[in-house]
Short mmCIF file of C-alpha atoms (C1' of nucleotides) in Angstrom, two decimals:
data_model
loop_
_atom_site.label_atom_id
_atom_site.label_comp_id
_atom_site.label_asym_id
_atom_site.label_seq_id
_atom_site.Cartn_x
_atom_site.Cartn_y
_atom_site.Cartn_z
CA UNK B 1 107.45 18.12 -49.44
CA UNK B 2 108.41 21.69 -50.98
CA UNK B 3 108.15 22.30 -54.83
CA UNK B 4 110.32 24.51 -56.28
CA UNK B 5 109.26 27.00 -59.06
CA UNK B 6 110.37 25.36 -62.09
CA UNK B 7 113.47 26.52 -63.71
CA UNK B 8 116.18 24.81 -66.26
CA UNK B 9 118.81 25.52 -63.78
CA UNK B 10 117.19 24.36 -60.76
CA UNK B 11 114.93 21.45 -61.36
CA UNK B 12 117.34 18.29 -61.49
CA UNK B 13 114.23 15.96 -61.24
CA UNK B 14 112.86 17.11 -64.82
CA UNK B 15 113.91 14.40 -67.05
CA UNK B 16 115.28 16.33 -69.49
CA UNK B 17 118.27 17.54 -66.72
CA UNK B 18 117.63 14.66 -64.28
CA UNK B 19 121.17 13.53 -63.54
CA UNK B 20 119.93 10.32 -61.98
CA UNK B 21 117.22 8.08 -63.38
CA UNK B 22 114.71 6.63 -60.59
CA UNK B 23 112.49 4.36 -59.50
CA UNK B 24 108.95 4.99 -61.20
CA UNK B 25 107.23 4.59 -58.37
CA UNK B 26 109.26 7.39 -56.36
CA UNK B 27 107.73 10.61 -57.31
CA UNK B 28 104.70 12.22 -55.34
CA UNK B 29 103.21 11.75 -58.34
CA UNK B 30 103.31 8.28 -58.58
CA UNK B 31 102.75 7.60 -55.24
CA UNK B 32 99.38 9.51 -55.10
CA UNK B 33 98.57 7.66 -58.41
CA UNK B 34 99.36 4.41 -56.62
CA UNK B 35 96.82 5.23 -53.84
CA UNK B 36 93.70 6.68 -56.12
CA UNK B 37 94.10 3.31 -57.75
CA UNK B 38 94.46 1.09 -54.64
CA UNK B 39 90.93 3.49 -53.66
CA UNK B 40 89.50 2.83 -56.83
CA UNK B 41 89.87 -1.11 -56.83
CA UNK B 42 88.48 -0.85 -53.01
CA UNK B 43 85.76 1.14 -54.10
CA UNK B 44 84.88 -1.07 -56.86
CA UNK B 45 84.96 -4.08 -54.46
CA UNK B 46 82.88 -2.16 -52.19
CA UNK B 47 80.38 -1.30 -54.80
CA UNK B 48 80.23 -5.19 -55.45
CA UNK B 49 79.82 -5.68 -51.98
CA UNK B 50 77.23 -3.18 -51.59
CA UNK B 51 75.04 -5.15 -54.06
CA UNK B 52 75.77 -8.44 -52.92
CA UNK B 53 74.28 -7.60 -49.38
CA UNK B 54 71.21 -5.82 -50.65
CA UNK B 55 70.51 -9.45 -52.54
CA UNK B 56 71.92 -11.79 -49.98
CA UNK B 57 70.57 -10.87 -46.06
CA UNK B 58 72.72 -14.34 -44.93
CA UNK B 59 75.73 -12.18 -45.76
CA UNK B 60 77.52 -15.48 -47.44
CA UNK B 61 79.24 -13.99 -50.64
CA UNK B 62 80.29 -10.74 -49.57
CA UNK B 63 84.21 -10.19 -50.40
CA UNK B 64 86.58 -9.37 -47.70
CA UNK B 65 86.91 -5.72 -48.49
CA UNK B 66 89.78 -5.73 -45.75
CA UNK B 67 92.30 -8.01 -47.81
CA UNK B 68 91.16 -6.29 -50.95
CA UNK B 69 92.11 -3.00 -49.22
CA UNK B 70 95.66 -4.77 -47.89
CA UNK B 71 95.94 -6.04 -51.65
CA UNK B 72 95.16 -3.20 -53.65
CA UNK B 73 97.64 -0.79 -51.89
CA UNK B 74 100.26 -3.47 -52.11
CA UNK B 75 99.89 -4.00 -55.85
CA UNK B 76 100.56 -0.49 -55.96
CA UNK B 77 103.32 -0.58 -53.37
CA UNK B 78 101.64 1.91 -50.99
CA UNK B 79 101.11 1.64 -47.49
CA UNK B 80 97.21 1.64 -46.42
CA UNK B 81 95.62 5.17 -45.71
CA UNK B 82 93.61 5.77 -42.83
CA UNK B 83 91.30 6.94 -45.49
CA UNK B 84 91.01 3.82 -46.78
CA UNK B 85 90.16 2.46 -43.34
CA UNK B 86 87.76 4.94 -42.80
CA UNK B 87 86.01 4.13 -46.24
CA UNK B 88 85.86 0.65 -45.31
CA UNK B 89 83.82 1.53 -41.85
CA UNK B 90 81.36 3.83 -43.80
CA UNK B 91 80.78 1.34 -46.52
CA UNK B 92 80.22 -1.41 -43.49
CA UNK B 93 77.99 0.98 -41.54
CA UNK B 94 75.80 1.50 -44.89
CA UNK B 95 75.07 -1.94 -45.48
CA UNK B 96 74.49 -2.85 -41.32
CA UNK B 97 77.59 -5.22 -41.47
CA UNK B 98 78.64 -3.97 -38.03
CA UNK B 99 80.17 -7.98 -37.25
CA UNK B 100 82.72 -7.11 -39.69
CA UNK B 101 84.16 -4.25 -37.90
CA UNK B 102 86.30 -5.52 -35.15
CA UNK B 103 88.27 -8.20 -37.27
CA UNK B 104 89.50 -4.65 -39.31
CA UNK B 105 90.08 -2.75 -36.01
CA UNK B 106 92.38 -5.64 -34.92
CA UNK B 107 94.20 -5.48 -37.99
CA UNK B 108 94.47 -1.19 -37.33
CA UNK B 109 95.49 -2.13 -34.01
CA UNK B 110 97.93 -4.75 -34.66
CA UNK B 111 99.36 -4.76 -38.11
CA UNK B 112 99.13 -0.96 -39.47
CA UNK B 113 101.25 1.43 -37.75
CA UNK B 114 100.15 5.12 -38.59
CA UNK B 115 98.42 7.24 -36.12
CA UNK B 116 94.96 6.43 -36.51
CA UNK B 117 92.88 9.89 -36.93
CA UNK B 118 90.35 10.42 -34.23
CA UNK B 119 87.47 11.05 -36.42
CA UNK B 120 87.50 7.53 -37.36
CA UNK B 121 86.37 6.75 -33.84
CA UNK B 122 84.26 9.34 -33.65
CA UNK B 123 82.40 8.11 -36.89
CA UNK B 124 82.22 4.65 -35.51
CA UNK B 125 81.22 6.06 -31.84
CA UNK B 126 78.17 7.49 -33.53
CA UNK B 127 77.38 4.03 -35.56
CA UNK B 128 77.60 2.10 -32.80
CA UNK B 129 74.96 4.61 -30.54
CA UNK B 130 72.79 4.45 -33.71
CA UNK B 131 72.70 0.39 -33.72
CA UNK B 132 72.38 0.64 -30.19
CA UNK B 133 75.58 -1.21 -29.64
CA UNK B 134 76.69 0.93 -26.48
CA UNK B 135 78.84 -1.63 -24.79
CA UNK B 136 80.90 -1.55 -28.32
CA UNK B 137 80.79 2.22 -28.19
CA UNK B 138 82.14 2.36 -24.37
CA UNK B 139 84.96 -0.27 -25.56
CA UNK B 140 85.91 1.35 -28.41
CA UNK B 141 86.33 4.97 -26.59
CA UNK B 142 88.66 3.20 -24.03
CA UNK B 143 90.78 1.44 -26.64
CA UNK B 144 91.34 4.47 -29.17
CA UNK B 145 94.99 4.97 -27.27
CA UNK B 146 95.83 1.52 -28.49
CA UNK B 147 95.63 2.78 -32.34
CA UNK B 148 98.02 5.36 -31.80
CA UNK B 149 95.96 8.16 -30.92
CA UNK B 150 95.30 10.62 -28.40
CA UNK B 151 91.67 10.65 -27.65
CA UNK B 152 90.47 14.26 -27.23
CA UNK B 153 86.92 15.63 -25.82
CA UNK B 154 85.87 15.40 -29.31
CA UNK B 155 85.26 11.44 -28.93
CA UNK B 156 84.47 11.98 -25.15
CA UNK B 157 81.58 13.88 -26.03
CA UNK B 158 80.58 11.69 -28.79
CA UNK B 159 80.21 8.81 -26.85
CA UNK B 160 78.35 10.97 -24.10
CA UNK B 161 75.64 12.06 -26.58
CA UNK B 162 75.27 8.48 -27.29
CA UNK B 163 74.86 7.41 -23.80
CA UNK B 164 72.81 10.57 -22.73
CA UNK B 165 70.31 9.54 -26.00
CA UNK B 166 69.68 6.60 -23.91
CA UNK B 167 67.91 7.18 -20.05
CA UNK B 168 69.36 3.52 -19.09
CA UNK B 169 72.88 4.30 -20.22
CA UNK B 170 73.07 7.80 -18.16
CA UNK B 171 74.24 5.90 -15.21
CA UNK B 172 77.29 5.32 -17.29
CA UNK B 173 78.21 8.62 -17.86
CA UNK B 174 79.93 9.23 -14.50
CA UNK B 175 82.42 6.36 -14.83
CA UNK B 176 83.11 7.56 -18.46
CA UNK B 177 83.97 10.92 -16.95
CA UNK B 178 86.42 9.39 -14.47
CA UNK B 179 88.17 7.31 -16.80
CA UNK B 180 88.33 10.27 -19.34
CA UNK B 181 90.39 12.14 -16.65
CA UNK B 182 93.05 9.09 -16.59
CA UNK B 183 92.89 8.86 -20.52
CA UNK B 184 94.15 12.78 -20.07
CA UNK B 185 91.13 14.26 -21.78
CA UNK B 186 90.56 17.77 -20.72
CA UNK B 187 86.72 18.55 -20.36
CA UNK B 188 85.51 21.40 -22.36
CA UNK B 189 82.78 23.54 -22.18
CA UNK B 190 81.13 21.37 -24.94
CA UNK B 191 81.29 18.40 -22.60
CA UNK B 192 78.95 20.32 -20.18
CA UNK B 193 76.88 21.13 -23.24
CA UNK B 194 76.17 17.51 -24.07
CA UNK B 195 75.03 16.87 -20.64
CA UNK B 196 73.24 19.82 -19.85
CA UNK B 197 71.54 18.58 -23.27
CA UNK B 198 70.57 15.39 -22.05
CA UNK B 199 69.19 16.57 -18.75
CA UNK B 200 67.18 19.48 -20.42
CA UNK B 201 65.94 16.52 -22.47
CA UNK B 202 64.59 14.17 -19.60
CA UNK B 203 63.22 17.44 -18.43
CA UNK B 204 65.46 17.28 -15.49
CA UNK B 205 65.81 21.17 -15.95
CA UNK B 206 66.86 21.77 -11.99
CA UNK B 207 69.67 19.36 -12.49
CA UNK B 208 70.62 20.73 -15.93
CA UNK B 209 71.14 24.51 -13.55
CA UNK B 210 73.17 22.59 -11.07
CA UNK B 211 75.74 21.29 -13.23
CA UNK B 212 75.73 24.92 -15.22
CA UNK B 213 76.71 26.36 -11.43
CA UNK B 214 79.32 23.72 -10.92
CA UNK B 215 80.73 24.38 -14.67
CA UNK B 216 80.66 27.99 -13.44
CA UNK B 217 82.68 26.99 -9.85
CA UNK B 218 85.18 25.08 -12.13
CA UNK B 219 86.42 28.01 -13.96
CA UNK B 220 84.85 27.33 -17.25
CA UNK B 221 83.36 30.19 -19.27
CA UNK B 222 79.64 30.82 -19.53
CA UNK B 223 78.48 29.40 -22.84
CA UNK B 224 76.26 31.36 -24.20
CA UNK B 225 74.22 28.57 -25.92
CA UNK B 226 74.28 26.58 -22.83
CA UNK B 227 72.21 29.38 -21.04
CA UNK B 228 69.73 29.76 -24.33
CA UNK B 229 69.09 25.87 -24.10
CA UNK B 230 68.15 25.78 -20.40
CA UNK B 231 65.94 28.61 -20.90
CA UNK B 232 64.23 27.20 -23.30
CA UNK B 233 63.82 24.16 -21.76
CA UNK B 234 62.96 25.62 -18.21
CA UNK B 235 60.25 27.49 -20.21
CA UNK B 236 58.69 24.37 -20.67
CA UNK B 237 58.54 23.03 -17.68
CA UNK B 238 55.08 22.70 -16.00
CA UNK B 239 56.94 23.00 -12.58
CA UNK B 240 59.07 25.65 -12.71
CA UNK B 241 57.59 29.10 -11.29
CA UNK B 242 58.15 32.54 -12.63
CA UNK B 243 59.80 33.53 -9.49
CA UNK B 244 62.24 30.32 -10.52
CA UNK B 245 62.85 31.62 -14.04
CA UNK B 246 63.31 35.32 -13.26
CA UNK B 247 66.01 34.14 -10.61
CA UNK B 248 67.97 32.31 -13.05
CA UNK B 249 67.64 34.49 -15.87
CA UNK B 250 68.99 37.10 -13.56
CA UNK B 251 71.52 35.14 -11.97
CA UNK B 252 72.96 34.20 -15.55
CA UNK B 253 72.76 37.87 -16.59
CA UNK B 254 74.88 39.15 -14.03
CA UNK B 255 77.45 36.26 -14.68
CA UNK B 256 77.34 37.40 -18.48
CA UNK B 257 74.99 36.02 -20.31
CA UNK B 258 73.76 38.08 -23.88
CA UNK B 259 70.30 36.66 -24.37
CA UNK B 260 69.09 36.80 -27.92
CA UNK B 261 65.63 37.94 -29.18
CA UNK B 262 65.04 33.65 -28.94
CA UNK B 263 65.63 34.03 -25.04
CA UNK B 264 63.63 37.30 -24.60
CA UNK B 265 60.88 35.63 -26.42
CA UNK B 266 61.15 32.04 -24.57
CA UNK B 267 60.88 33.83 -21.27
CA UNK B 268 58.34 36.33 -22.20
CA UNK B 269 56.36 33.42 -23.29
CA UNK B 270 56.38 31.74 -20.15
CA UNK B 271 55.84 34.24 -17.97
CA UNK B 272 52.49 35.32 -19.94
CA UNK B 273 51.46 31.59 -19.77
CA UNK B 274 52.52 31.82 -16.09
CA UNK B 275 49.38 34.85 -16.21
CA UNK B 276 52.77 37.23 -15.44
CA UNK B 277 52.06 39.98 -17.94
CA UNK B 278 53.38 42.76 -15.76
CA UNK B 279 57.12 40.63 -15.45
CA UNK B 280 56.44 40.00 -19.26
CA UNK B 281 56.43 43.39 -20.02
CA UNK B 282 59.39 44.15 -17.49
CA UNK B 283 61.61 41.66 -19.69
CA UNK B 284 60.26 42.95 -23.01
CA UNK B 285 61.62 46.61 -21.40
CA UNK B 286 64.82 45.08 -20.86
CA UNK B 287 65.06 43.91 -24.08
CA UNK B 288 64.85 47.54 -25.46
CA UNK B 289 67.26 48.68 -22.53
CA UNK B 290 70.00 45.80 -23.78
CA UNK B 291 69.33 47.36 -27.41
CA UNK B 292 67.81 44.48 -29.26
CA UNK B 293 64.61 45.72 -30.85
CA UNK B 294 61.67 43.40 -30.03
CA UNK B 295 59.75 41.70 -32.62
CA UNK B 296 56.42 41.58 -33.29
CA UNK B 297 55.77 37.98 -31.90
CA UNK B 298 57.88 39.53 -28.55
CA UNK B 299 55.13 42.56 -28.90
CA UNK B 300 51.90 40.30 -29.16
CA UNK B 301 52.85 37.89 -26.26
CA UNK B 302 53.51 40.85 -23.98
CA UNK B 303 49.93 42.27 -25.72
CA UNK B 304 48.15 39.18 -24.65
CA UNK B 305 49.58 39.29 -21.21
CA UNK B 306 48.78 42.95 -20.66
CA UNK B 307 45.21 42.15 -21.64
CA UNK B 308 45.04 39.09 -19.71
CA UNK B 309 45.73 41.61 -16.36
CA UNK B 310 42.69 43.55 -18.31
CA UNK B 311 45.47 46.37 -17.90
CA UNK B 312 44.16 48.20 -21.01
CA UNK B 313 45.56 51.62 -20.62
CA UNK B 314 49.27 49.38 -21.18
CA UNK B 315 47.91 47.44 -24.12
CA UNK B 316 46.97 50.74 -26.13
CA UNK B 317 50.25 52.07 -25.38
CA UNK B 318 51.91 48.86 -26.50
CA UNK B 319 49.93 48.64 -29.99
CA UNK B 320 51.20 52.30 -29.98
CA UNK B 321 54.57 51.75 -29.40
CA UNK B 322 55.07 48.87 -31.92
CA UNK B 323 53.64 50.89 -34.45
CA UNK B 324 56.24 53.84 -34.11
CA UNK B 325 58.56 51.04 -33.72
CA UNK B 326 57.60 50.31 -37.58
CA UNK B 327 56.75 46.95 -36.44
CA UNK B 328 53.74 45.65 -38.77
CA UNK B 329 51.00 44.10 -36.80
CA UNK B 330 49.91 40.75 -38.22
CA UNK B 331 47.12 38.42 -37.77
CA UNK B 332 47.95 37.75 -34.21
CA UNK B 333 48.88 41.34 -33.08
CA UNK B 334 45.23 42.26 -34.14
CA UNK B 335 43.42 39.34 -32.57
CA UNK B 336 44.92 39.53 -29.54
CA UNK B 337 44.36 43.75 -29.72
CA UNK B 338 40.56 42.73 -30.51
CA UNK B 339 40.32 40.45 -28.10
CA UNK B 340 41.78 43.32 -25.64
CA UNK B 341 38.80 45.62 -27.01
CA UNK B 342 36.39 43.00 -26.46
CA UNK B 343 36.86 42.47 -22.94
CA UNK B 344 36.46 46.04 -22.25
CA UNK B 345 33.09 45.77 -24.28
CA UNK B 346 34.29 48.08 -26.96
CA UNK B 347 32.85 45.79 -29.65
CA UNK B 348 32.10 48.95 -32.16
CA UNK B 349 35.54 49.68 -31.76
CA UNK B 350 36.89 45.95 -32.05
CA UNK B 351 34.42 45.95 -35.40
CA UNK B 352 35.99 48.99 -36.66
CA UNK B 353 39.45 47.08 -36.39
CA UNK B 354 38.12 44.15 -38.39
CA UNK B 355 36.97 46.24 -40.93
CA UNK B 356 40.22 48.39 -41.50
CA UNK B 357 42.52 45.03 -41.05
CA UNK B 358 41.84 43.70 -44.52
CA UNK B 359 42.95 47.64 -45.89
CA UNK B 360 46.09 47.31 -44.33
CA UNK B 361 46.68 44.08 -45.67
CA UNK B 362 46.24 41.77 -42.72
CA UNK B 363 43.31 38.99 -43.48
CA UNK B 364 41.09 38.23 -40.52
CA UNK B 365 40.94 34.26 -39.36
CA UNK B 366 38.72 32.30 -37.97
CA UNK B 367 40.44 33.35 -34.26
CA UNK B 368 39.44 36.84 -35.13
CA UNK B 369 35.57 35.98 -35.94
CA UNK B 370 35.31 33.61 -32.92
CA UNK B 371 36.49 36.42 -30.76
CA UNK B 372 34.18 39.18 -31.83
CA UNK B 373 31.18 36.30 -32.10
CA UNK B 374 31.67 35.53 -28.37
CA UNK B 375 31.70 39.26 -27.55
CA UNK B 376 28.80 39.65 -29.43
CA UNK B 377 26.57 37.01 -28.12
CA UNK B 378 27.94 37.78 -24.46
CA UNK B 379 26.34 41.55 -24.95
CA UNK B 380 23.11 39.97 -26.49
CA UNK B 381 24.04 41.11 -30.05
CA UNK B 382 22.41 38.22 -31.79
CA UNK B 383 21.64 40.03 -34.86
CA UNK B 384 25.02 41.68 -35.52
CA UNK B 385 26.46 38.02 -34.47
CA UNK B 386 24.17 36.02 -37.18
CA UNK B 387 25.75 38.95 -39.44
CA UNK B 388 29.12 38.47 -38.97
CA UNK B 389 28.94 34.57 -39.25
CA UNK B 390 27.50 35.14 -42.61
CA UNK B 391 30.33 37.65 -43.22
CA UNK B 392 32.97 35.33 -42.30
CA UNK B 393 31.38 32.40 -44.47
CA UNK B 394 31.08 34.92 -47.71
CA UNK B 395 35.09 35.56 -46.85
CA UNK B 396 36.04 32.30 -47.01
CA UNK B 397 36.64 31.67 -42.85
CA UNK B 398 35.65 28.23 -42.49
CA UNK B 399 33.57 28.18 -39.04
CA UNK B 400 34.96 25.69 -36.63
CA UNK B 401 33.69 24.03 -33.86
CA UNK B 402 34.45 26.84 -31.22
CA UNK B 403 32.41 29.00 -33.97
CA UNK B 404 29.32 26.85 -33.59
CA UNK B 405 29.71 26.17 -30.13
CA UNK B 406 29.69 30.22 -29.35
CA UNK B 407 26.99 30.76 -31.36
CA UNK B 408 24.87 27.87 -30.33
CA UNK B 409 25.45 28.88 -26.64
CA UNK B 410 24.55 32.21 -28.11
CA UNK B 411 21.58 31.46 -29.12
CA UNK B 412 20.66 28.73 -26.72
CA UNK B 413 21.58 32.10 -24.24
CA UNK B 414 18.58 34.21 -25.95
CA UNK B 415 15.78 31.17 -26.02
CA UNK B 416 16.43 31.44 -29.50
CA UNK B 417 15.39 27.41 -29.60
CA UNK B 418 14.17 26.64 -33.22
CA UNK B 419 17.40 28.43 -34.49
CA UNK B 420 19.46 26.78 -31.97
CA UNK B 421 18.24 23.56 -33.74
CA UNK B 422 19.01 24.22 -36.90
CA UNK B 423 22.61 25.23 -36.07
CA UNK B 424 22.93 22.17 -34.20
CA UNK B 425 21.43 20.12 -37.53
CA UNK B 426 24.22 22.36 -39.32
CA UNK B 427 27.05 21.27 -36.70
CA UNK B 428 26.12 17.31 -36.33
CA UNK B 429 26.44 17.28 -40.06
CA UNK B 430 29.94 18.56 -39.95
CA UNK B 431 30.48 15.98 -36.97
CA UNK B 432 30.85 18.73 -34.08
CA UNK B 433 29.30 18.27 -31.56
CA UNK B 434 28.33 20.93 -28.99
CA UNK B 435 29.27 20.90 -25.18
CA UNK B 436 27.44 18.59 -23.12
CA UNK B 437 25.58 21.73 -20.90
CA UNK B 438 24.63 23.26 -24.09
CA UNK B 439 23.18 20.11 -25.27
CA UNK B 440 21.17 19.76 -22.03
CA UNK B 441 20.07 23.28 -21.91
CA UNK B 442 18.57 22.73 -25.25
CA UNK B 443 16.54 19.49 -24.79
CA UNK B 444 15.72 21.86 -21.48
CA UNK B 445 14.11 24.38 -23.00
CA UNK B 446 12.43 22.31 -25.75
CA UNK B 447 10.88 20.34 -22.98
CA UNK B 448 9.64 23.80 -21.46
CA UNK B 449 8.30 24.57 -25.25
CA UNK B 450 6.35 21.40 -25.12
CA UNK B 451 8.28 19.89 -27.79
CA UNK B 452 8.93 16.80 -26.12
CA UNK B 453 8.72 14.74 -29.39
CA UNK B 454 11.23 16.48 -30.85
CA UNK B 455 13.37 16.57 -28.06
CA UNK B 456 13.22 12.90 -27.96
CA UNK B 457 13.91 12.75 -31.81
CA UNK B 458 16.78 15.32 -30.75
CA UNK B 459 18.28 12.82 -28.05
CA UNK B 460 18.01 9.33 -29.98
CA UNK B 461 19.95 11.31 -33.00
CA UNK B 462 22.78 12.39 -30.48
CA UNK B 463 23.08 9.31 -28.69
CA UNK B 464 23.39 7.64 -31.89
CA UNK B 465 26.55 9.49 -32.59
CA UNK B 466 28.32 8.08 -29.28
CA UNK B 467 27.35 11.64 -27.96
CA UNK B 468 26.65 11.35 -24.16
CA UNK B 469 24.13 13.83 -22.80
CA UNK B 470 24.38 15.30 -19.24
CA UNK B 471 21.96 14.57 -16.38
CA UNK B 472 19.82 18.26 -17.14
CA UNK B 473 18.67 16.45 -20.79
CA UNK B 474 17.24 12.91 -18.96
CA UNK B 475 16.12 15.23 -16.21
CA UNK B 476 14.05 17.18 -18.34
CA UNK B 477 12.78 14.34 -20.55
CA UNK B 478 11.75 12.21 -17.64
CA UNK B 479 9.91 15.36 -15.68
CA UNK B 480 8.48 16.38 -18.94
CA UNK B 481 7.16 12.80 -20.24
CA UNK B 482 4.77 12.85 -17.08
CA UNK B 483 6.95 10.14 -15.05
CA UNK B 484 7.09 10.13 -11.30
CA UNK B 485 10.84 9.17 -11.54
CA UNK B 486 13.21 12.61 -11.24
CA UNK B 487 16.58 12.66 -11.88
CA UNK B 488 17.93 11.12 -8.86
CA UNK B 489 16.55 8.04 -9.17
CA UNK B 490 17.87 7.00 -12.27
CA UNK B 491 21.20 6.05 -12.84
CA UNK B 492 21.25 6.37 -16.71
CA UNK B 493 22.54 9.83 -17.03
CA UNK B 494 25.69 8.59 -15.45
CA UNK B 495 25.92 6.31 -17.80
CA UNK B 496 25.30 3.07 -15.70
CA UNK B 497 23.33 0.63 -17.04
CA UNK B 498 19.74 1.55 -15.03
CA UNK B 499 18.24 -1.10 -13.47
CA UNK B 500 15.22 -2.99 -15.57
CA UNK B 501 12.69 -2.14 -12.74
CA UNK B 502 13.71 1.63 -13.35
CA UNK B 503 13.63 1.17 -17.10
CA UNK B 504 10.31 -0.13 -16.64
CA UNK B 505 8.37 2.44 -14.65
CA UNK B 506 10.17 5.05 -17.01
CA UNK B 507 8.92 3.66 -20.09
CA UNK B 508 5.07 3.26 -18.17
CA UNK B 509 2.19 4.99 -19.04
CA UNK B 510 3.70 6.61 -22.22
CA UNK B 511 2.20 4.98 -24.90
CA UNK B 512 2.67 7.52 -27.65
CA UNK B 513 6.57 7.71 -26.98
CA UNK B 514 6.76 4.23 -25.72
CA UNK B 515 8.35 3.07 -29.21
CA UNK B 516 11.04 6.11 -29.43
CA UNK B 517 11.94 5.18 -25.79
CA UNK B 518 12.46 1.66 -26.00
CA UNK B 519 14.94 2.31 -29.15
CA UNK B 520 16.36 5.16 -27.53
CA UNK B 521 16.99 2.52 -24.53
CA UNK B 522 19.05 0.15 -26.70
CA UNK B 523 21.26 2.79 -27.96
CA UNK B 524 21.67 4.13 -24.46
CA UNK B 525 22.44 0.78 -23.36
CA UNK B 526 24.59 -0.13 -25.72
CA UNK B 527 26.39 3.47 -25.40
CA UNK B 528 26.70 2.84 -21.62
CA UNK B 529 28.16 -0.53 -22.03
CA UNK B 530 30.98 0.75 -24.23
CA UNK B 531 31.87 3.49 -22.69
CA UNK B 532 31.83 1.59 -19.77
CA UNK B 533 34.29 -0.92 -21.37
CA UNK B 534 36.71 1.57 -22.44
CA UNK B 535 36.67 2.85 -18.74
"C1'" DT D 1 69.90 36.23 -43.90
"C1'" DT D 2 66.13 34.03 -42.14
"C1'" DA D 3 63.49 31.38 -39.11
"C1'" DG D 4 61.85 30.68 -34.95
"C1'" DG D 5 58.65 32.08 -30.92
"C1'" DG D 6 52.99 34.43 -30.52
"C1'" DT D 7 46.40 35.21 -30.87
"C1'" DT D 8 40.34 33.44 -29.38
"C1'" DA D 9 37.73 29.49 -26.63
"C1'" DG D 10 34.84 27.49 -20.32
#
DNA sequence: TTAGGGTTAG
């Protein structure tokens, strides 16, 4: 109804100028008022019903919301509105009373005359999906026309996404698509989006690409968001080769796909992970040619790819380039760059970067220190490594498992056994364990130095922690305990229960160490048993 | 407009 501006001459409906009296319920205002009042009653009833349902799991005393709806609208001489039904469905779903929905749908189908809006069905399909009532969702979809509603791709997409969430329901999809054709629903790009998303979720990226190709062959537009989705899924795949990925990338680019920063970033990450630093660099250059400024993350990833390729000249170029572009290197960038310097054995420069990082507002972290510590240990610069470990602690950077393992290996490599033992003590206190081979080396070196008793103590301690020493440790102990047994004759190291005869042979002749050995024997047997049980 | 995506080690 079009309202005219109020004027004394034109508006006959103003009480003052009205020629004919009319029923108090005939104006739009009254109509709206009636509907609002009816809704108010319905909402009140729904509130009571919700409270009842929270106290009454058997649903025995719920007022019938449908009859409340009908009566409240009747009281105000209005026809029930679609919104009132929508409200009813929402109330029922919020109180998990899905069994009350079918009678209301029957009423809606057979009694009401209005064209039911599609969003109501969309809502119900989603709710049925959420409650795992797949068949109900499908039946309702087929039934939509009976409610004087022409279903569109919206309902179809909703139903498909419900089905696609569940692997077992995927086989229903073709039938639904076929039926939707008979229902005059026109499939859109969004429908392909739903299906492709499902295929990606189930790691069937190959099929997703096939579907994208079908979509293009059928004359649909290439959808950028679908391409982005496939790229991100594709880059998560383990069995996808970089050749496949680059091939797909080239194809969709030729078809007009405009990648965003995240698409480039996903592809670069994938290529670097695959060891294709050079290809990652090409993509970075492509990005620049496309007028998209790569951000620090893209640069850092490509930098790490180039460092992995040992192309240090390129790494330097890239680092300079990102600075020129105005990007600010962050901790990841510095760590990658420092790693590159360490790989070139340019430790002096790497340490200089560490020193200057903080002046540039970037705080070093455990990765920075681990990288440098490993390089220093490798270069046998043990005193510098010790100093750096002290420094990191002073700066509040907590050493992690790797820090200890790096330092421990460094100490053993330099035959600093006593210091290694002290560090190992510190590690064990933090419940960090060395690599098995490192531990074996420690035991081996201790035995070499005649510290057999201490080695046994250490062995006992670590076995009590459920740590499994390796073959070399047992062999070192056996050989240095004066036993005639060699490692090949024992099966203890393989965590297989040793024969009693072997153990007694092993024990024999070491009166001094016997007590220790016996208790170790118990621990090892217990431990071996546990491990075998779990295997 | 922003975040997301990124580093080391066996």
